[in-house]
Short mmCIF file of C-alpha atoms in Angstrom, two decimals:
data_model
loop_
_atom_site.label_atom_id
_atom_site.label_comp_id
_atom_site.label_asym_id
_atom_site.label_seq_id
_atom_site.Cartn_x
_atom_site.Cartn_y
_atom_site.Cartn_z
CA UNK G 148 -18.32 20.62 -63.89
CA UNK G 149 -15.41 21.60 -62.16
CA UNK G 150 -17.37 23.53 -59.59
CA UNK G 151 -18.62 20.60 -57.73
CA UNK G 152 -15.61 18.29 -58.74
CA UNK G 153 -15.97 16.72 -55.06
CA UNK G 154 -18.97 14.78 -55.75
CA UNK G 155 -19.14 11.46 -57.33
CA UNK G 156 -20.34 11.31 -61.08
CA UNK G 157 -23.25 9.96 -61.66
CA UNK G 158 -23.62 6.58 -62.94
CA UNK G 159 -26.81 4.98 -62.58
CA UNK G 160 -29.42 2.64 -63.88
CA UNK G 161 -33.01 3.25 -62.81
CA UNK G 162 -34.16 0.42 -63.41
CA UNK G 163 -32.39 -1.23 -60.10
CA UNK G 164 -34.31 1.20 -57.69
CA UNK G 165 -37.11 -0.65 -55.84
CA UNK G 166 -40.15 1.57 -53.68
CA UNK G 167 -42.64 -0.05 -51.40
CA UNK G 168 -45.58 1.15 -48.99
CA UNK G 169 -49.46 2.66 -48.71
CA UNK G 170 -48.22 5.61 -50.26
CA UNK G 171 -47.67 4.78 -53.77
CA UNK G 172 -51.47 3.92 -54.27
CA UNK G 173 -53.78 5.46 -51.44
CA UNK G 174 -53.91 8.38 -49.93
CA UNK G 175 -56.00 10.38 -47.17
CA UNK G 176 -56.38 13.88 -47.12
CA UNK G 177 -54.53 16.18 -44.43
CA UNK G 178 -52.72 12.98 -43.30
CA UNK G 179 -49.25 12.06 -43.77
CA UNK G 180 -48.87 8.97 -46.69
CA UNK G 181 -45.72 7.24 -46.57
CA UNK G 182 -43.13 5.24 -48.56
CA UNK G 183 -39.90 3.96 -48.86
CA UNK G 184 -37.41 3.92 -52.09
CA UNK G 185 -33.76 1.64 -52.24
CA UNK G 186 -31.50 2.05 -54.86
CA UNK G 187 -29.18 -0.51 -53.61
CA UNK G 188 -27.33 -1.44 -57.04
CA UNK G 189 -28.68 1.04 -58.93
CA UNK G 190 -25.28 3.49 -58.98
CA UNK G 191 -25.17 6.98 -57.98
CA UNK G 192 -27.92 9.52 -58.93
CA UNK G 193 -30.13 12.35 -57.30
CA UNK G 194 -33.86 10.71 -56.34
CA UNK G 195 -36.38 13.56 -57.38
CA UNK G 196 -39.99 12.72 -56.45
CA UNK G 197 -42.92 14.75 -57.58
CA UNK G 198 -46.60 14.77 -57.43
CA UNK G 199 -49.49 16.54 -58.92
CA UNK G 200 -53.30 16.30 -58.50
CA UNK G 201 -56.80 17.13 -60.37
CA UNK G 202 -56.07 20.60 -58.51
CA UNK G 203 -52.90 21.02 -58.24
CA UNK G 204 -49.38 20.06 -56.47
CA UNK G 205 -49.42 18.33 -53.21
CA UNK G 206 -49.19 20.31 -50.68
CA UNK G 207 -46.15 18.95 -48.84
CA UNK G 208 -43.47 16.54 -49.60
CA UNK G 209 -40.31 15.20 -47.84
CA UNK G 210 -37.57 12.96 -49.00
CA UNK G 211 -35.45 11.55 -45.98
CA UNK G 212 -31.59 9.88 -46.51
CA UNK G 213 -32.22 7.32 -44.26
CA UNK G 214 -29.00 5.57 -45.12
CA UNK G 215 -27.04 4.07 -47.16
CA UNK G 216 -29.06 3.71 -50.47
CA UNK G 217 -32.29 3.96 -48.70
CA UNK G 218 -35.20 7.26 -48.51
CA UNK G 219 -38.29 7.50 -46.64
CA UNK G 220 -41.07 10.12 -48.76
CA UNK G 221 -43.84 11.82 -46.89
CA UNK G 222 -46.71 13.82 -48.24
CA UNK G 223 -49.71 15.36 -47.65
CA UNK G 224 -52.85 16.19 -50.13
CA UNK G 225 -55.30 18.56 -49.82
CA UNK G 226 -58.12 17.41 -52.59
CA UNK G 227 -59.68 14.63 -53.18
CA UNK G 228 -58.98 12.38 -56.42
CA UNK G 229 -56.29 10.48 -58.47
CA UNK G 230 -52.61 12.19 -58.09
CA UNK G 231 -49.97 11.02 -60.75
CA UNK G 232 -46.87 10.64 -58.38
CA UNK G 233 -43.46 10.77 -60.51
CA UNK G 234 -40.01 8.82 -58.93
CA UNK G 235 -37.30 9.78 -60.26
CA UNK G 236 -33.46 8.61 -60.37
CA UNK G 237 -31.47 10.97 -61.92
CA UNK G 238 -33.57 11.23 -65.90
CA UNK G 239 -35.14 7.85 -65.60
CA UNK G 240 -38.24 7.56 -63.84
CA UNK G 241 -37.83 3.87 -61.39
CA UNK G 242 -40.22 1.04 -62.46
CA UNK G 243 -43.87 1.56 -61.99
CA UNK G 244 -43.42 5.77 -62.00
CA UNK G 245 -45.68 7.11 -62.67
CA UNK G 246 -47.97 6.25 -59.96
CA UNK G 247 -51.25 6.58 -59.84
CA UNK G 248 -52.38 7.31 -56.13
CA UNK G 249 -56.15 7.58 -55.00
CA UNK G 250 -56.67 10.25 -52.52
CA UNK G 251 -59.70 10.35 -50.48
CA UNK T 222 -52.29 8.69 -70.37
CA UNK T 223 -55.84 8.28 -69.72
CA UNK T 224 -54.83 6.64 -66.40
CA UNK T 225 -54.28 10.64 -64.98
CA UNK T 226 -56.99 12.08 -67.49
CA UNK T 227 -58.13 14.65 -64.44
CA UNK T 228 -54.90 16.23 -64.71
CA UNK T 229 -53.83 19.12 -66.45
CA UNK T 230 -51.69 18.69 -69.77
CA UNK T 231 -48.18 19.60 -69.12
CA UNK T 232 -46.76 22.84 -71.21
CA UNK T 233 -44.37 25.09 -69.30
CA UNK T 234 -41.36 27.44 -69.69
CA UNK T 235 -38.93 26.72 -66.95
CA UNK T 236 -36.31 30.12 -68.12
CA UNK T 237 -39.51 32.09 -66.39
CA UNK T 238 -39.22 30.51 -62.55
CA UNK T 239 -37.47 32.01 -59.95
CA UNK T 240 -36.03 31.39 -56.96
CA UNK T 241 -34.40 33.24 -53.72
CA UNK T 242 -33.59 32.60 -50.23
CA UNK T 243 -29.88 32.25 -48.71
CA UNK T 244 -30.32 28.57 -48.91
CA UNK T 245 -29.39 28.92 -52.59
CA UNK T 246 -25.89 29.22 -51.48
CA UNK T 247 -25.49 28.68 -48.02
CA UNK T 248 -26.11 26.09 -45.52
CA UNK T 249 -24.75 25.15 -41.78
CA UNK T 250 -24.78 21.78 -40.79
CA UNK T 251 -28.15 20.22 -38.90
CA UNK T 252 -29.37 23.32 -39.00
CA UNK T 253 -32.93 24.08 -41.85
CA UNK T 254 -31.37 26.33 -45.15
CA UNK T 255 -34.84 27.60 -47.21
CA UNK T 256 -35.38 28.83 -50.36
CA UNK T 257 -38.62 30.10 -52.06
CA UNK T 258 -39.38 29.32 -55.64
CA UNK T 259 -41.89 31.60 -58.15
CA UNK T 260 -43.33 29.43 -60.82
CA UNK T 261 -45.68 32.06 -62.06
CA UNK T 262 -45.86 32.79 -65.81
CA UNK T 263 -43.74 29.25 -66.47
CA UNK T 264 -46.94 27.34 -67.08
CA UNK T 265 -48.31 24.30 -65.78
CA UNK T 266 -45.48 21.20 -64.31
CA UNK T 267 -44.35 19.70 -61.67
CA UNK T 268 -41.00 21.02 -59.15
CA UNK T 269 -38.40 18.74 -58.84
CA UNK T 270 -35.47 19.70 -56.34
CA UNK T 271 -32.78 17.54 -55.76
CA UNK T 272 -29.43 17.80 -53.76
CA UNK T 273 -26.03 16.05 -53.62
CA UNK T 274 -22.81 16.63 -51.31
CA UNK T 275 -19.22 15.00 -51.49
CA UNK T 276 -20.30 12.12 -49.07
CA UNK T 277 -23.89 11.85 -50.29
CA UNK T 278 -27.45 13.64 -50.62
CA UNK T 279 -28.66 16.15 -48.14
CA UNK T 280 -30.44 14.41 -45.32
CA UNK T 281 -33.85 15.95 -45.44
CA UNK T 282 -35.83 17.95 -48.03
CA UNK T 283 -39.10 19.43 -47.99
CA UNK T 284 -41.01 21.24 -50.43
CA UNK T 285 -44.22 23.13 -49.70
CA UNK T 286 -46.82 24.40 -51.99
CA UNK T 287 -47.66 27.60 -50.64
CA UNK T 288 -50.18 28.30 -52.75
CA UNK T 289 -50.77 29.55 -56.05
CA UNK T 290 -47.41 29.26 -58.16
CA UNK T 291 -45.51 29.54 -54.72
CA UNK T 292 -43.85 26.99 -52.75
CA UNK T 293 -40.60 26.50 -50.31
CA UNK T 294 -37.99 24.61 -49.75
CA UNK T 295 -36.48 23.93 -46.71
CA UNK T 296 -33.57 20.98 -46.40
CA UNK T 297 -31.03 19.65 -43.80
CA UNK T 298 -27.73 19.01 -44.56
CA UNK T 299 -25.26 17.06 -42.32
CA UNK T 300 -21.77 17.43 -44.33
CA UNK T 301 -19.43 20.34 -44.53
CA UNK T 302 -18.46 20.84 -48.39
CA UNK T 303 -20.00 22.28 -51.71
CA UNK T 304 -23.29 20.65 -51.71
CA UNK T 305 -24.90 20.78 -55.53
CA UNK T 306 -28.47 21.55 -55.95
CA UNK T 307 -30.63 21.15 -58.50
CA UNK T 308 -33.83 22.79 -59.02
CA UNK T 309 -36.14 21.68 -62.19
CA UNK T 310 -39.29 22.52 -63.32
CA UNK T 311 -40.51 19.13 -65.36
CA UNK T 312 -37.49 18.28 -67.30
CA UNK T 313 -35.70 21.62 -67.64
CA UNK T 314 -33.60 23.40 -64.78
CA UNK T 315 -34.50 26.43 -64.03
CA UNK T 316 -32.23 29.50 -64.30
CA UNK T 317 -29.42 29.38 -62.50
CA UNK T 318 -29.29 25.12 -61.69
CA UNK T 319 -27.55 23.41 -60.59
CA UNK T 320 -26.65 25.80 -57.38
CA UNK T 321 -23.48 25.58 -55.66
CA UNK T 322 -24.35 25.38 -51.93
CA UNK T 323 -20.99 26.02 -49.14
CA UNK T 324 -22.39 24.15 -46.21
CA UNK T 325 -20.15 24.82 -42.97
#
């Protein structure tokens, strides 16, 4: 739309975006879990991560820009048991999203 | 899928969440902009927030689950321009999304 006609359409395929780390399959409670996502040649989108539990959301996430094409997620879960963890670029969900991460 | 049978089926009414906080429409540069979003009486999903500015997406986001049906938002932004944000509960926006954020 015209009202944000400074940034970039988007123009992306999902399909490109790679994730790696501990994060996307274990997880201990009240400690920080941790990965990384690149969408180096995957065009230009808006990465939306989510997460939900047996009980519930998680109870914090972060997404960091740590540069060009590249994010750093933390979280933190309170209950024990297997969270479905959702990456998203732009409508598509990346390959292997949903995950299914083990917190203990 | 059977892989995340512990967790709740997903059936929700994102028109019913709401949102406030100034960082809906403004933000200053390296400095945290927060919002609070009200899920209750939109059913069960997950909160997606996303944000993107004319050089790229905001630098840091975090989104805590403040308990039930209540969580906030806090982000850093490091551009001055019309940042757009998008707030989404599952697949719908909510009312109101994408936000037009000034950041100065």
């Amino acid at each position: 739309t015209t009202k944000f006609s400074g940034i970039q359409r988007f123009s992306s395929d999902a399909s490109k975006v790679t994730c790696k780390g501990n994060g996307l399959q274990n997880a201990f409670r009240n400690k920080q879990s941790t990965f990384t996502v690149d969408t180096t040649g995957a065009g230009n989108n808006i990465l939306y991560i989510g997460m939900m539990g047996p009980k519930g959301p998680c109870e914090e996430l972060t997404v960091k820009h740590e540069g060009t094409n590249r994010y750093s997620v933390n979280y933190i879960v309170k209950e024990i048991g297997t969270y479905m963890l959702i990456v998203r670029w732009g409508d598509q969900d990346i390959p292997g999203s949903p995950f299914s991460v083990e917190c203990q």
